[in-house]
Short mmCIF file of N, CA, C and O in Angstrom, two decimals:
data_model
loop_
_atom_site.label_atom_id
_atom_site.label_comp_id
_atom_site.label_asym_id
_atom_site.label_seq_id
_atom_site.Cartn_x
_atom_site.Cartn_y
_atom_site.Cartn_z
N MET A 1 1.00 -0.93 0.21
CA MET A 1 -0.40 -0.02 0.30
C MET A 1 0.79 1.36 -0.41
O MET A 1 1.54 1.52 0.76
N GLN A 2 0.70 2.18 -1.01
CA GLN A 2 1.85 3.19 -1.18
C GLN A 2 1.21 4.57 0.04
O GLN A 2 -0.63 4.43 0.10
N LYS A 3 1.44 5.25 0.99
CA LYS A 3 1.22 6.54 1.41
C LYS A 3 1.10 7.42 0.32
O LYS A 3 1.45 7.69 -0.16
N LYS A 4 0.39 7.91 1.93
CA LYS A 4 -0.14 9.33 0.79
C LYS A 4 0.02 10.18 2.19
O LYS A 4 0.08 10.49 3.60
N LEU A 5 0.36 11.75 1.91
CA LEU A 5 1.06 12.46 2.24
C LEU A 5 0.28 13.77 2.14
O LEU A 5 0.34 14.62 1.20
N VAL A 6 -0.75 13.85 3.70
CA VAL A 6 -1.15 15.37 3.37
C VAL A 6 -0.31 16.98 3.74
O VAL A 6 -0.27 16.22 4.92
N ILE A 7 -0.99 17.60 3.60
CA ILE A 7 0.46 18.47 3.88
C ILE A 7 -0.12 19.96 4.36
O ILE A 7 -0.65 20.55 2.64
N LYS A 8 -0.54 20.66 5.87
CA LYS A 8 -1.66 22.08 5.16
C LYS A 8 0.24 22.60 5.67
O LYS A 8 0.53 23.03 6.99
N VAL A 9 -0.51 23.89 4.97
CA VAL A 9 0.85 25.43 5.27
C VAL A 9 0.13 25.81 5.30
O VAL A 9 -0.72 26.69 4.65
N THR A 10 0.48 26.83 6.56
CA THR A 10 -0.84 27.65 7.07
C THR A 10 0.66 28.98 7.08
O THR A 10 -0.32 30.43 6.83
N ALA A 11 1.47 28.90 7.63
CA ALA A 11 3.32 30.22 6.81
C ALA A 11 3.08 30.78 5.42
O ALA A 11 3.41 30.02 4.36
N GLY A 12 3.37 31.75 5.39
CA GLY A 12 3.40 32.63 3.95
C GLY A 12 4.51 33.75 4.16
O GLY A 12 5.53 32.85 5.23
N ALA A 13 4.55 34.79 3.93
CA ALA A 13 6.27 35.75 4.21
C ALA A 13 6.48 35.98 5.05
O ALA A 13 7.45 36.16 5.81
N ASP A 14 4.83 35.06 6.06
CA ASP A 14 5.28 36.18 7.62
C ASP A 14 5.56 35.40 7.88
O ASP A 14 6.32 35.05 9.34
N SER A 15 6.50 33.79 7.64
CA SER A 15 6.81 32.61 8.18
C SER A 15 7.60 32.45 7.81
O SER A 15 7.20 31.05 6.95
N PRO A 16 8.97 32.49 6.79
CA PRO A 16 9.33 31.97 5.81
C PRO A 16 10.01 30.80 5.55
O PRO A 16 8.88 29.90 4.42
N GLU A 17 10.80 30.58 7.02
CA GLU A 17 11.42 29.40 6.89
C GLU A 17 9.93 27.93 6.79
O GLU A 17 10.59 26.99 5.96
N ARG A 18 9.14 28.47 8.06
CA ARG A 18 8.17 27.21 7.98
C ARG A 18 7.39 27.49 6.55
O ARG A 18 7.24 26.16 6.02
N CYS A 19 7.24 27.88 6.12
CA CYS A 19 6.39 28.69 4.48
C CYS A 19 7.62 27.77 3.64
O CYS A 19 6.97 26.26 2.74
N SER A 20 8.54 27.25 3.38
CA SER A 20 9.09 27.20 3.05
C SER A 20 9.57 25.44 2.61
O SER A 20 9.79 24.90 2.00
N GLN A 21 10.18 25.24 4.50
CA GLN A 21 10.34 23.41 4.31
C GLN A 21 8.80 23.10 3.93
O GLN A 21 8.74 21.84 3.19
N ALA A 22 7.66 23.59 4.56
CA ALA A 22 6.53 22.85 3.53
C ALA A 22 6.44 22.44 2.29
O ALA A 22 6.44 21.54 1.75
N PHE A 23 6.47 23.39 1.40
CA PHE A 23 6.75 22.95 0.43
C PHE A 23 7.99 22.34 -0.09
O PHE A 23 7.99 21.59 -1.49
N THR A 24 9.09 22.27 0.23
CA THR A 24 9.95 21.88 -0.52
C THR A 24 10.08 20.68 0.25
O THR A 24 10.10 19.16 -0.72
N VAL A 25 9.43 19.49 0.99
CA VAL A 25 8.90 18.65 1.28
C VAL A 25 7.88 18.34 0.43
O VAL A 25 8.06 16.87 0.52
N ALA A 26 6.78 18.64 0.68
CA ALA A 26 5.42 18.41 -0.35
C ALA A 26 6.16 17.84 -1.85
O ALA A 26 6.56 16.88 -2.14
N ALA A 27 7.51 18.86 -2.53
CA ALA A 27 8.13 19.01 -3.48
C ALA A 27 9.04 17.38 -3.49
O ALA A 27 8.56 16.50 -4.62
N VAL A 28 9.65 17.38 -2.49
CA VAL A 28 10.59 15.77 -1.88
C VAL A 28 9.85 15.15 -2.42
O VAL A 28 9.88 13.49 -3.03
N ALA A 29 9.25 14.89 -1.37
CA ALA A 29 7.45 13.99 -1.55
C ALA A 29 7.61 13.14 -2.58
O ALA A 29 7.15 11.99 -2.88
N VAL A 30 6.36 13.95 -3.98
CA VAL A 30 6.46 14.35 -5.14
C VAL A 30 7.66 13.64 -6.07
O VAL A 30 6.90 12.39 -6.81
N ALA A 31 8.93 13.82 -5.56
CA ALA A 31 9.52 13.53 -6.39
C ALA A 31 10.27 11.96 -6.25
O ALA A 31 11.02 11.40 -7.12
N SER A 32 9.52 11.88 -5.02
CA SER A 32 10.00 10.62 -4.18
C SER A 32 8.54 9.03 -4.69
O SER A 32 9.05 7.64 -4.25
N GLY A 33 8.11 9.76 -5.29
CA GLY A 33 7.23 8.73 -5.68
C GLY A 33 5.50 9.12 -4.23
O GLY A 33 4.82 8.08 -5.05
N VAL A 34 6.01 9.91 -3.51
CA VAL A 34 5.00 9.81 -2.78
C VAL A 34 3.33 10.41 -3.08
O VAL A 34 3.26 11.46 -4.20
N GLU A 35 2.50 9.96 -3.29
CA GLU A 35 1.29 10.84 -3.66
C GLU A 35 1.05 11.98 -2.82
O GLU A 35 1.24 11.98 -1.03
N VAL A 36 0.84 13.41 -3.59
CA VAL A 36 1.21 14.02 -1.88
C VAL A 36 -0.53 15.07 -2.57
O VAL A 36 -1.16 15.35 -3.25
N SER A 37 -1.16 15.57 -1.21
CA SER A 37 -2.01 16.64 -1.44
C SER A 37 -1.37 18.33 -0.63
O SER A 37 -0.92 17.59 0.94
N LEU A 38 -1.28 18.59 -0.85
CA LEU A 38 -0.71 20.27 -0.40
C LEU A 38 -1.87 21.23 -0.77
O LEU A 38 -2.68 22.15 -1.60
N TRP A 39 -2.46 21.42 1.10
CA TRP A 39 -3.76 22.72 1.65
C TRP A 39 -2.84 23.55 1.87
O TRP A 39 -1.83 23.73 2.41
N LEU A 40 -3.40 24.99 0.94
CA LEU A 40 -2.30 26.26 1.08
C LEU A 40 -3.79 27.08 1.86
O LEU A 40 -5.42 26.96 2.17
N THR A 41 -3.38 27.07 3.59
CA THR A 41 -4.46 27.87 4.48
C THR A 41 -3.90 29.32 4.68
O THR A 41 -2.64 29.13 4.88
N GLY A 42 -4.21 30.16 5.68
CA GLY A 42 -3.55 31.75 5.87
C GLY A 42 -3.14 31.87 5.48
O GLY A 42 -3.61 32.19 4.57
N GLU A 43 -1.79 32.87 5.49
CA GLU A 43 -1.10 33.30 5.01
C GLU A 43 -0.88 32.73 3.62
O GLU A 43 -0.06 33.60 2.92
N SER A 44 -0.22 31.44 3.60
CA SER A 44 -0.08 30.70 2.31
C SER A 44 -0.83 30.76 1.21
O SER A 44 -0.57 30.87 0.47
N SER A 45 -2.38 31.31 1.31
CA SER A 45 -3.59 30.86 0.75
C SER A 45 -3.06 31.81 -0.51
O SER A 45 -3.14 31.90 -1.65
N TRP A 46 -2.21 33.12 -0.63
CA TRP A 46 -1.44 34.01 -2.22
C TRP A 46 -1.30 33.55 -2.59
O TRP A 46 -1.22 33.67 -3.85
N PHE A 47 -0.43 32.47 -2.01
CA PHE A 47 0.60 31.28 -2.94
C PHE A 47 0.13 30.64 -4.26
O PHE A 47 0.12 30.55 -4.90
N SER A 48 -1.59 30.78 -3.74
CA SER A 48 -2.93 30.51 -4.66
C SER A 48 -2.21 31.20 -6.40
O SER A 48 -3.36 30.63 -6.84
N LEU A 49 -2.71 32.20 -6.05
CA LEU A 49 -2.64 32.94 -6.98
C LEU A 49 -1.69 33.87 -7.84
O LEU A 49 -0.85 33.11 -7.45
N PRO A 50 -1.85 33.74 -9.64
CA PRO A 50 -0.46 33.63 -10.45
C PRO A 50 0.19 34.94 -10.06
O PRO A 50 -0.22 35.62 -9.59
N GLY A 51 1.92 34.66 -10.17
CA GLY A 51 2.92 35.90 -9.62
C GLY A 51 3.31 35.82 -8.51
O GLY A 51 4.64 36.53 -8.28
N ARG A 52 2.38 35.84 -7.05
CA ARG A 52 2.70 36.10 -5.59
C ARG A 52 3.73 35.17 -5.70
O ARG A 52 4.98 35.46 -4.57
N ALA A 53 4.33 33.63 -6.06
CA ALA A 53 5.24 32.57 -5.66
C ALA A 53 6.14 32.88 -5.77
O ALA A 53 7.45 33.14 -5.19
N ALA A 54 6.30 33.94 -6.88
CA ALA A 54 7.61 34.15 -7.42
C ALA A 54 8.41 36.35 -6.65
O ALA A 54 9.56 36.17 -6.40
N GLU A 55 7.39 36.68 -5.43
CA GLU A 55 7.83 37.77 -4.32
C GLU A 55 8.66 36.86 -3.48
O GLU A 55 8.90 37.46 -3.05
N PHE A 56 8.06 35.74 -3.25
CA PHE A 56 8.78 34.88 -2.51
C PHE A 56 10.49 34.82 -2.14
O PHE A 56 10.65 34.53 -3.64
N GLU A 57 11.09 35.24 -1.06
CA GLU A 57 11.97 35.42 -1.29
C GLU A 57 12.65 34.43 0.35
O GLU A 57 12.50 35.34 1.11
N LEU A 58 13.54 33.62 -0.28
CA LEU A 58 14.62 33.16 1.44
C LEU A 58 15.25 32.73 1.33
O LEU A 58 15.82 31.60 -0.25
N PRO A 59 16.86 32.98 1.30
CA PRO A 59 18.01 32.75 0.80
C PRO A 59 18.64 30.71 0.99
O PRO A 59 18.02 30.20 2.06
N HIS A 60 19.21 30.58 0.12
CA HIS A 60 19.29 29.20 -0.16
C HIS A 60 18.26 28.27 0.50
O HIS A 60 18.15 27.54 1.06
N ALA A 61 17.87 28.46 -0.31
CA ALA A 61 16.04 28.39 -0.69
C ALA A 61 15.83 27.57 -1.47
O ALA A 61 15.99 28.38 -2.58
N ALA A 62 15.09 26.73 -2.82
CA ALA A 62 14.61 26.40 -4.00
C ALA A 62 13.92 27.31 -3.87
O ALA A 62 12.69 27.67 -2.83
N PRO A 63 13.63 28.10 -5.49
CA PRO A 63 11.92 29.12 -5.45
C PRO A 63 11.07 28.46 -6.02
O PRO A 63 10.82 27.31 -5.79
N LEU A 64 10.69 28.78 -5.08
CA LEU A 64 9.05 29.30 -4.63
C LEU A 64 8.14 28.84 -5.94
O LEU A 64 6.97 27.25 -5.74
N PRO A 65 8.49 29.16 -6.92
CA PRO A 65 7.52 28.91 -8.49
C PRO A 65 8.09 27.40 -8.72
O PRO A 65 7.20 26.51 -9.31
N ASP A 66 9.38 26.78 -9.17
CA ASP A 66 9.83 26.08 -8.93
C ASP A 66 8.88 24.66 -7.98
O ASP A 66 9.14 23.75 -8.96
N LEU A 67 9.21 25.05 -7.04
CA LEU A 67 8.51 24.08 -6.33
C LEU A 67 7.19 23.52 -6.54
O LEU A 67 6.41 22.03 -6.68
N ILE A 68 5.98 24.99 -6.75
CA ILE A 68 4.90 24.50 -7.07
C ILE A 68 4.22 23.64 -7.88
O ILE A 68 3.76 23.01 -7.99
N GLU A 69 5.42 23.98 -9.20
CA GLU A 69 5.38 23.44 -10.98
C GLU A 69 6.03 21.53 -10.50
O GLU A 69 5.39 21.07 -10.75
N SER A 70 6.94 21.70 -9.44
CA SER A 70 7.37 20.20 -9.43
C SER A 70 5.96 19.06 -8.70
O SER A 70 5.67 18.19 -8.82
N ILE A 71 4.70 20.16 -7.37
CA ILE A 71 4.41 19.52 -6.41
C ILE A 71 2.76 18.90 -7.85
O ILE A 71 2.61 18.46 -7.48
N GLN A 72 2.47 20.30 -8.47
CA GLN A 72 1.56 20.38 -9.53
C GLN A 72 1.69 18.91 -11.08
O GLN A 72 1.04 18.44 -11.12
N ALA A 73 3.14 18.76 -11.07
CA ALA A 73 3.63 17.71 -11.83
C ALA A 73 2.44 16.36 -11.46
O ALA A 73 2.52 16.10 -12.66
N ALA A 74 2.42 16.40 -10.81
CA ALA A 74 2.19 14.73 -9.71
C ALA A 74 1.20 14.93 -8.51
O ALA A 74 1.14 13.80 -7.83
N GLY A 75 1.03 15.72 -8.21
CA GLY A 75 0.43 16.33 -6.72
C GLY A 75 -0.36 16.66 -6.97
O GLY A 75 -1.38 17.26 -7.84
N LEU A 76 -1.56 17.28 -5.58
CA LEU A 76 -2.80 18.25 -5.60
C LEU A 76 -2.36 19.41 -4.51
O LEU A 76 -1.87 18.70 -3.57
N ILE A 77 -2.86 20.68 -5.06
CA ILE A 77 -2.76 21.85 -4.19
C ILE A 77 -4.02 21.89 -4.05
O ILE A 77 -5.03 22.30 -4.66
N THR A 78 -4.41 22.73 -3.16
CA THR A 78 -6.31 22.66 -2.42
C THR A 78 -5.73 24.10 -1.31
O THR A 78 -4.79 24.30 -0.51
N LEU A 79 -6.80 25.05 -1.96
CA LEU A 79 -6.89 26.40 -1.54
C LEU A 79 -8.38 26.19 -0.89
O LEU A 79 -9.55 26.05 -0.78
N CYS A 80 -8.11 25.78 0.68
CA CYS A 80 -8.59 26.66 2.38
C CYS A 80 -10.46 27.10 1.38
O CYS A 80 -9.65 28.63 1.36
N THR A 81 -11.21 26.92 1.53
CA THR A 81 -12.55 27.99 1.03
C THR A 81 -12.45 29.74 1.98
O THR A 81 -12.52 29.86 1.33
N GLN A 82 -12.91 28.98 2.80
CA GLN A 82 -12.96 29.82 3.94
C GLN A 82 -11.83 31.28 3.74
O GLN A 82 -11.65 31.81 3.98
N CYS A 83 -10.61 30.12 4.04
CA CYS A 83 -9.14 30.98 3.59
C CYS A 83 -9.39 31.99 2.60
O CYS A 83 -8.81 33.20 2.01
N ALA A 84 -9.96 31.20 1.03
CA ALA A 84 -9.83 32.29 -0.09
C ALA A 84 -11.46 33.22 0.03
O ALA A 84 -11.00 33.73 -0.59
N ALA A 85 -12.14 32.70 1.09
CA ALA A 85 -12.48 34.11 0.64
C ALA A 85 -12.54 35.28 1.38
O ALA A 85 -12.98 36.09 1.47
N ARG A 86 -12.09 34.63 3.20
CA ARG A 86 -11.46 35.79 3.54
C ARG A 86 -10.37 36.70 2.73
O ARG A 86 -10.12 38.15 2.93
N ARG A 87 -9.52 36.16 1.31
CA ARG A 87 -9.08 37.10 0.88
C ARG A 87 -9.18 38.03 -0.63
O ARG A 87 -8.66 37.91 -1.58
N ASP A 88 -10.24 37.11 -0.42
CA ASP A 88 -11.51 37.54 -1.99
C ASP A 88 -11.35 36.72 -3.08
O ASP A 88 -10.99 38.16 -3.76
N ILE A 89 -10.28 35.98 -3.11
CA ILE A 89 -10.43 34.36 -3.85
C ILE A 89 -10.89 34.08 -5.02
O ILE A 89 -11.95 32.59 -3.74
N THR A 90 -11.27 33.68 -6.06
CA THR A 90 -12.46 32.95 -6.04
C THR A 90 -11.49 31.86 -7.52
O THR A 90 -10.00 32.08 -7.31
N GLU A 91 -12.62 31.05 -7.81
CA GLU A 91 -11.74 30.33 -8.65
C GLU A 91 -10.74 30.47 -9.87
O GLU A 91 -10.42 29.70 -10.20
N ARG A 92 -11.96 31.64 -10.65
CA ARG A 92 -11.14 32.54 -11.27
C ARG A 92 -9.76 32.92 -11.27
O ARG A 92 -9.50 33.44 -12.19
N ASP A 93 -9.33 33.11 -10.02
CA ASP A 93 -8.45 33.77 -10.20
C ASP A 93 -6.88 32.87 -9.76
O ASP A 93 -6.29 33.38 -10.08
N VAL A 94 -7.26 31.99 -9.06
CA VAL A 94 -6.42 30.73 -8.56
C VAL A 94 -5.35 30.49 -10.04
O VAL A 94 -5.77 30.10 -11.47
N LEU A 95 -4.42 29.80 -10.13
CA LEU A 95 -3.41 29.06 -10.83
C LEU A 95 -4.00 27.86 -11.50
O LEU A 95 -4.79 26.80 -10.70
N GLU A 96 -3.95 27.58 -12.64
CA GLU A 96 -4.71 26.06 -13.39
C GLU A 96 -4.49 25.23 -11.80
O GLU A 96 -2.61 25.10 -11.70
N GLY A 97 -4.94 24.47 -12.19
CA GLY A 97 -4.61 22.65 -11.14
C GLY A 97 -4.93 23.09 -9.62
O GLY A 97 -5.02 22.59 -9.22
N VAL A 98 -5.02 24.33 -9.07
CA VAL A 98 -5.55 24.03 -7.71
C VAL A 98 -7.12 24.35 -7.18
O VAL A 98 -7.57 24.90 -8.26
N ARG A 99 -7.36 23.67 -6.88
CA ARG A 99 -8.87 23.28 -6.39
C ARG A 99 -8.86 23.90 -4.94
O ARG A 99 -7.63 24.55 -4.56
N ILE A 100 -10.22 24.87 -4.79
CA ILE A 100 -10.77 25.20 -3.97
C ILE A 100 -11.62 24.34 -2.65
O ILE A 100 -13.01 23.75 -3.56
N ALA A 101 -11.46 23.75 -1.37
CA ALA A 101 -12.10 23.06 -0.91
C ALA A 101 -12.34 23.65 0.42
O ALA A 101 -11.34 24.04 1.23
N GLY A 102 -13.20 22.66 0.96
CA GLY A 102 -13.07 23.49 2.68
C GLY A 102 -12.75 22.29 3.69
O GLY A 102 -11.86 20.70 2.62
N ALA A 103 -12.77 22.07 4.91
CA ALA A 103 -12.36 21.31 6.08
C ALA A 103 -12.85 19.69 5.79
O ALA A 103 -12.04 18.83 5.85
N GLN A 104 -14.00 19.61 4.93
CA GLN A 104 -15.05 17.93 5.11
C GLN A 104 -13.74 17.60 4.36
O GLN A 104 -14.29 16.08 4.43
N VAL A 105 -13.26 17.81 2.84
CA VAL A 105 -12.96 17.58 2.43
C VAL A 105 -11.09 16.88 3.31
O VAL A 105 -10.60 15.95 2.67
N PHE A 106 -11.23 18.02 3.51
CA PHE A 106 -9.30 17.62 4.52
C PHE A 106 -9.79 17.04 5.09
O PHE A 106 -9.11 16.19 5.44
N VAL A 107 -10.65 16.66 5.99
CA VAL A 107 -11.05 15.56 7.08
C VAL A 107 -10.81 14.11 6.07
O VAL A 107 -10.37 13.40 6.83
N SER A 108 -11.61 14.29 4.98
CA SER A 108 -11.67 12.92 3.84
C SER A 108 -10.58 12.21 4.00
O SER A 108 -10.31 11.28 4.11
N GLU A 109 -9.94 13.75 3.85
CA GLU A 109 -8.73 12.99 3.01
C GLU A 109 -7.25 12.60 4.23
O GLU A 109 -6.48 12.13 3.84
N ILE A 110 -7.23 13.43 5.59
CA ILE A 110 -6.57 13.00 6.18
C ILE A 110 -6.95 11.90 7.18
O ILE A 110 -5.99 10.70 7.57
N MET A 111 -7.75 11.04 7.44
CA MET A 111 -8.43 10.35 7.60
C MET A 111 -8.63 8.79 7.40
O MET A 111 -8.40 7.66 7.28
N ALA A 112 -8.16 8.68 5.88
CA ALA A 112 -8.39 7.85 4.79
C ALA A 112 -7.05 6.80 5.35
O ALA A 112 -6.11 7.59 5.92
N ASP A 113 -6.43 5.76 5.33
CA ASP A 113 -6.04 4.64 5.52
C ASP A 113 -4.05 4.62 5.21
O ASP A 113 -5.26 5.37 3.75
N GLY A 114 -3.39 4.20 5.53
CA GLY A 114 -2.15 5.30 4.76
C GLY A 114 -1.25 6.07 4.96
O GLY A 114 -0.92 6.73 4.05
N VAL A 115 -2.68 7.26 5.33
CA VAL A 115 -2.50 8.90 4.91
C VAL A 115 -1.16 9.10 6.40
O VAL A 115 -1.58 8.58 7.43
N GLN A 116 -0.56 10.30 6.16
CA GLN A 116 0.17 10.61 7.37
C GLN A 116 -0.30 12.61 6.63
O GLN A 116 0.68 12.57 5.45
N ALA A 117 0.05 12.83 8.04
CA ALA A 117 -0.81 14.60 7.88
C ALA A 117 0.60 15.28 8.59
O ALA A 117 0.98 14.89 9.59
N LEU A 118 0.68 16.12 8.26
CA LEU A 118 1.68 17.89 9.05
C LEU A 118 0.94 18.52 7.90
O LEU A 118 0.70 19.12 7.50
N VAL A 119 1.77 19.63 9.68
CA VAL A 119 0.97 20.78 9.45
C VAL A 119 2.33 21.98 9.31
O VAL A 119 2.87 21.48 10.37
N TYR A 120 2.66 22.78 9.03
CA TYR A 120 3.34 23.71 8.53
C TYR A 120 2.70 24.89 9.13
O TYR A 120 2.00 25.11 8.72
#
């Protein structure tokens, strides 16, 4: 049975190291053949918008746009419904391939057999 990794990232530019760690772990997991679902919540919600990841800088870290591209190649990125609403982000605004879903979907993902959940 292949394990699935669900990562919820709550940090954005407000906590760049924690944010970068979440995206890095997700990208490495995808590259390792792990099924990955990355959830953008809180301040990381802004990275669902085109061009926003390019504004993120952290010395000695992989560029966020590259990590997002790697994750999307074989994983899933989801923007929290409430987080999107609080920021006036709609499905028309987000990067291609990003879905918007709520807590019910998150809970169903993390409660499935063989799932490891991480929160950054």
